PDB file of C-alpha atoms in Angstrom:
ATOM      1  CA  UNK A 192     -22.153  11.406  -3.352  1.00 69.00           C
ATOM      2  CA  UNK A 193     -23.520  12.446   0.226  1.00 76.00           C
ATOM      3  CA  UNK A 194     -21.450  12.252   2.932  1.00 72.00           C
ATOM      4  CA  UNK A 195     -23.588   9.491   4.722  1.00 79.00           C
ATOM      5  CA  UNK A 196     -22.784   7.384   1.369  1.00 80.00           C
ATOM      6  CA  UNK A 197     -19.319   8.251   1.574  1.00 76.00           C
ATOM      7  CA  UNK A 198     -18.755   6.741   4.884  1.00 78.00           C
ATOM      8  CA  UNK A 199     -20.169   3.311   4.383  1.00 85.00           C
ATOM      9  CA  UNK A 200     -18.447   3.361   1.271  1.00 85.00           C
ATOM     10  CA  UNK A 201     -15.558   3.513   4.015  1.00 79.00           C
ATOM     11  CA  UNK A 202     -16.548   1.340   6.310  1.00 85.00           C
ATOM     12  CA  UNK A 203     -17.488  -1.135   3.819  1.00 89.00           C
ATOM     13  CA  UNK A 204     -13.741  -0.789   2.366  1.00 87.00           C
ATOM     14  CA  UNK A 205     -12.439  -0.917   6.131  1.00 85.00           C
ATOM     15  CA  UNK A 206     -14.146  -4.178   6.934  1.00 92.00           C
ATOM     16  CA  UNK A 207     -12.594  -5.505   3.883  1.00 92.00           C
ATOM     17  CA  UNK A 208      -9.204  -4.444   4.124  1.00 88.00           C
ATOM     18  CA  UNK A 209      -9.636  -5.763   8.154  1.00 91.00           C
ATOM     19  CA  UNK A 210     -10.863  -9.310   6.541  1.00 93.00           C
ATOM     20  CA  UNK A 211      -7.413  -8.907   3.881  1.00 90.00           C
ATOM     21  CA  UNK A 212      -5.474  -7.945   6.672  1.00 91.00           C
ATOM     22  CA  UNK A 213      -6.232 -10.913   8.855  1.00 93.00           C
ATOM     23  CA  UNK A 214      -5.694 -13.152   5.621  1.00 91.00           C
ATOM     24  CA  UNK A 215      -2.005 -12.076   5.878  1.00 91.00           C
ATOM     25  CA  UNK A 216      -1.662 -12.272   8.715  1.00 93.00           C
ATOM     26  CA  UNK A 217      -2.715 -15.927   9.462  1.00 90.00           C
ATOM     27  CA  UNK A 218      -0.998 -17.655   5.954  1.00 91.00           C
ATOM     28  CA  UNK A 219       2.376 -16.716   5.070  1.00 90.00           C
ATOM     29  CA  UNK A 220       2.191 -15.929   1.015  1.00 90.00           C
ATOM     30  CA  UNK A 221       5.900 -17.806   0.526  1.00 87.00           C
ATOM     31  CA  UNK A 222       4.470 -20.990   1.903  1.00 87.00           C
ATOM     32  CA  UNK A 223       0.709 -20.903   0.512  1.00 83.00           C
ATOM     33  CA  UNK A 224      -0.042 -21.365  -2.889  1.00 82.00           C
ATOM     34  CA  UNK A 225      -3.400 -19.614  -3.042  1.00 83.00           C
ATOM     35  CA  UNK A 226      -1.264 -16.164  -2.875  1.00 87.00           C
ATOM     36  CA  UNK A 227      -0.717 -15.434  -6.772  1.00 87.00           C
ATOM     37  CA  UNK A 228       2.569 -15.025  -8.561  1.00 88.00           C
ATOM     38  CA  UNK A 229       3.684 -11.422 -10.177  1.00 89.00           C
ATOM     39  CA  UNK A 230       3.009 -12.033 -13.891  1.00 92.00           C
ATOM     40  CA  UNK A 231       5.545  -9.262 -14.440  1.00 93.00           C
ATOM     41  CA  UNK A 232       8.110 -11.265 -12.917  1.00 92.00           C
ATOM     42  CA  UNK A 233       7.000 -15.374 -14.455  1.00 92.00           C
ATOM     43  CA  UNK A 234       7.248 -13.339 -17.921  1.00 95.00           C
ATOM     44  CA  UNK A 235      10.626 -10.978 -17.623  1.00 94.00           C
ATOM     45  CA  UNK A 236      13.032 -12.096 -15.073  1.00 92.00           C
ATOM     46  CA  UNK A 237      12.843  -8.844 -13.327  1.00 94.00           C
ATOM     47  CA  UNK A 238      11.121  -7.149 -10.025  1.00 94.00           C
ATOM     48  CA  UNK A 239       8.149  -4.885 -10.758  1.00 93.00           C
ATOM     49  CA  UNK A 240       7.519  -2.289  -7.944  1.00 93.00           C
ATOM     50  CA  UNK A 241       5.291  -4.267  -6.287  1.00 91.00           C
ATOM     51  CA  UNK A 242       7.288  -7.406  -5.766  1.00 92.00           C
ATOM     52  CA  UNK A 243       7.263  -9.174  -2.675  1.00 91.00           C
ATOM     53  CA  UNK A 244       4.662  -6.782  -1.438  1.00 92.00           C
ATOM     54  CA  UNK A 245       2.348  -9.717  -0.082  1.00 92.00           C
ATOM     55  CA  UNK A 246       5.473 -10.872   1.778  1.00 93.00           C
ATOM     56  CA  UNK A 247       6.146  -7.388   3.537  1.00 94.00           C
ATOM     57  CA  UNK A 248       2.110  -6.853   4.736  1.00 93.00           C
ATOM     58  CA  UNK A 249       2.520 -10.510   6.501  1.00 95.00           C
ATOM     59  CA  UNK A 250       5.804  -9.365   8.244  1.00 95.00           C
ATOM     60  CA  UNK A 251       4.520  -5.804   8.629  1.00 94.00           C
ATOM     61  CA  UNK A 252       2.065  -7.587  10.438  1.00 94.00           C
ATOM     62  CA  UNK A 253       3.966  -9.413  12.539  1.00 95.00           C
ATOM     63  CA  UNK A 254       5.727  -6.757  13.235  1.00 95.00           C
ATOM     64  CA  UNK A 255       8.938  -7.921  11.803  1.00 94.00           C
ATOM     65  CA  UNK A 256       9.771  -4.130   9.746  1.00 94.00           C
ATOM     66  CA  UNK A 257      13.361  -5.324   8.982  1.00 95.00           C
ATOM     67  CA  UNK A 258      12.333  -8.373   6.936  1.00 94.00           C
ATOM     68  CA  UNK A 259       9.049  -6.109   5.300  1.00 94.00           C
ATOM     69  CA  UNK A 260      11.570  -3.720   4.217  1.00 94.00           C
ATOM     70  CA  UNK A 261      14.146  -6.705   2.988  1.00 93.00           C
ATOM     71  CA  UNK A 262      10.891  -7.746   1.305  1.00 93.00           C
ATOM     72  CA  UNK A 263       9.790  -4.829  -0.643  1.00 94.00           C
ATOM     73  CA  UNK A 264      10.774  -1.528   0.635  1.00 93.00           C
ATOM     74  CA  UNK A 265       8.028   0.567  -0.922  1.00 93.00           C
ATOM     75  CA  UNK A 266       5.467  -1.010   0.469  1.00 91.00           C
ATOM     76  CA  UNK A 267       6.826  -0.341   3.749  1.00 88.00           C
ATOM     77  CA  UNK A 268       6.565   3.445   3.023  1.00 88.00           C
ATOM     78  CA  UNK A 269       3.596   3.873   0.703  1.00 92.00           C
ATOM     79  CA  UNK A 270       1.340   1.710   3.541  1.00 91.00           C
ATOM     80  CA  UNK A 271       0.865   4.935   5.532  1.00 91.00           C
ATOM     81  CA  UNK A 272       0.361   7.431   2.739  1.00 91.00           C
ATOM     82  CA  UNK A 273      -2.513   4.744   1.610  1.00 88.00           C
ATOM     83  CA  UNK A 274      -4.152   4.685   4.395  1.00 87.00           C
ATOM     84  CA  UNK A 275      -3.890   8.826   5.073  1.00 87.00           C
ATOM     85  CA  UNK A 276      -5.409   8.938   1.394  1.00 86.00           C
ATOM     86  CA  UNK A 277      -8.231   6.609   2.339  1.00 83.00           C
ATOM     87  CA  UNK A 278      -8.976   8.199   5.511  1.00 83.00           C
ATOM     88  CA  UNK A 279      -9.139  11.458   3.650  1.00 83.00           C
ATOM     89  CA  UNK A 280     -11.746  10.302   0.787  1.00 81.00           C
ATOM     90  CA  UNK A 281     -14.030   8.565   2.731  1.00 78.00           C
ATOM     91  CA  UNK A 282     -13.823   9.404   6.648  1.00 77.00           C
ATOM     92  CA  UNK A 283     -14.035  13.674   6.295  1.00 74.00           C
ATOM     93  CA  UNK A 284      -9.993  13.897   6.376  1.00 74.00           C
ATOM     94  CA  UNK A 285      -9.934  16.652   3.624  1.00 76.00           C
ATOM     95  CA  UNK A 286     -12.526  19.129   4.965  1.00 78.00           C
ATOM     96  CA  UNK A 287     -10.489  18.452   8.432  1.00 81.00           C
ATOM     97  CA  UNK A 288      -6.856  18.739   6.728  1.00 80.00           C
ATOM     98  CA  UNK A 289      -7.668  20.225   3.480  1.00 80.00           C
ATOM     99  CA  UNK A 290      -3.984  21.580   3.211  1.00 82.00           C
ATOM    100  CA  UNK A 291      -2.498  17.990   4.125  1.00 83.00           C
ATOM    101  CA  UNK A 292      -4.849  16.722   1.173  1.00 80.00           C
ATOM    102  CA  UNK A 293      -3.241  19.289  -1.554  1.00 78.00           C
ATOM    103  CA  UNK A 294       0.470  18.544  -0.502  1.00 81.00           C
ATOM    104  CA  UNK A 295      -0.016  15.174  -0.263  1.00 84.00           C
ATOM    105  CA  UNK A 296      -2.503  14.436  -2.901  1.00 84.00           C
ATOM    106  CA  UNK A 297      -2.403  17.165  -5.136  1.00 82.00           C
ATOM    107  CA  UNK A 298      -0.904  17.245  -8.778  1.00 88.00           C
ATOM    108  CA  UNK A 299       2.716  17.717  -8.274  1.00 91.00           C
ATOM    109  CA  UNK A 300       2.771  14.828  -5.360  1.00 89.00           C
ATOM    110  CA  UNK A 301       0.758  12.446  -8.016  1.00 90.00           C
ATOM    111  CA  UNK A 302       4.296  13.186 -10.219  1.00 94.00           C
ATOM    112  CA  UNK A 303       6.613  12.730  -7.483  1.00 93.00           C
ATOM    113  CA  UNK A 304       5.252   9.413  -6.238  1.00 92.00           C
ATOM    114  CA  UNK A 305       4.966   8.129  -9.652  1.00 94.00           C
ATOM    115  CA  UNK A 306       8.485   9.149 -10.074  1.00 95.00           C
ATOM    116  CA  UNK A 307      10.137   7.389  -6.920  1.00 94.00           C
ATOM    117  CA  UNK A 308       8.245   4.311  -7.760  1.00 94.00           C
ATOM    118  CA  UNK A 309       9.469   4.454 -11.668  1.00 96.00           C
ATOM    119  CA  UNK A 310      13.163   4.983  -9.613  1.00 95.00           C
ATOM    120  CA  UNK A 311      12.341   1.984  -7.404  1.00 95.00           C
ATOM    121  CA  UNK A 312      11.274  -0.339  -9.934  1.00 95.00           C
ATOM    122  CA  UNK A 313      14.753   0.154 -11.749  1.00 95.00           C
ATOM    123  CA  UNK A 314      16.824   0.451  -9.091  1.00 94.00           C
ATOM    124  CA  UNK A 315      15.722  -2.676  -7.456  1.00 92.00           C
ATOM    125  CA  UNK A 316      16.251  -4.284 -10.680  1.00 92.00           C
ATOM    126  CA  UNK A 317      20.330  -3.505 -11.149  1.00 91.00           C
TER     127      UNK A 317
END
């Protein structure tokens, strides 16, 4: 893919997370029922890692980082790797960090995230 196609790949994916983004933060997902239900959750009982994460984006939103974290702590902390990641595939991060894209994004960091969440997702559930 060229370069040119990977940035309005980008900015096409920006002005979509932008129009997501001001979703959550206009309707509050506990009081609007267009926001959808885990399926994990309805079927087991228990938290999956991503539980309550449309909750924390609307109070990371408004600012409100306590309740986010109350929320779904993960979420809280994965938001800025995300975003680092998406800034480095489609806006010319890696040939400007290339050595932040190995550490970060690189085989043994795919493990360790993939861990913590694993650790999350039964810790949260104790």
């Amino acid at each position: 893919m060229t370069k040119t196609g990977k940035i309005v790949i980008g900015a096409a994916i920006s002005l979509l997370l932008v129009a997501v983004a001001f979703m959550f933060y206009l309707f509050d997902p506990e009081e609007m029922a267009v926001f959808p239900r885990c399926p994990f959750l309805l079927a087991t009982g228990y938290e999956c890692p991503g539980c309550g994460s449309q909750r924390a984006i609307h109070d990371m939103l408004h600012l409100d980082l306590k309740n986010a974290f109350s929320q779904n702590a993960l979420i809280l902390f994965l938001s800025p790797y995300l975003l680092f990641g998406f800034y480095l595939a489609f806006f010319n991060g890696k040939h400007r960090f290339p050595k932040w894209e190995k550490l970060l994004f690189g085989k043994w960091a795919a493990i360790f995230v993939i861990s913590g969440i694993m650790v999350y997702w039964v810790v949260r559930n104790l």
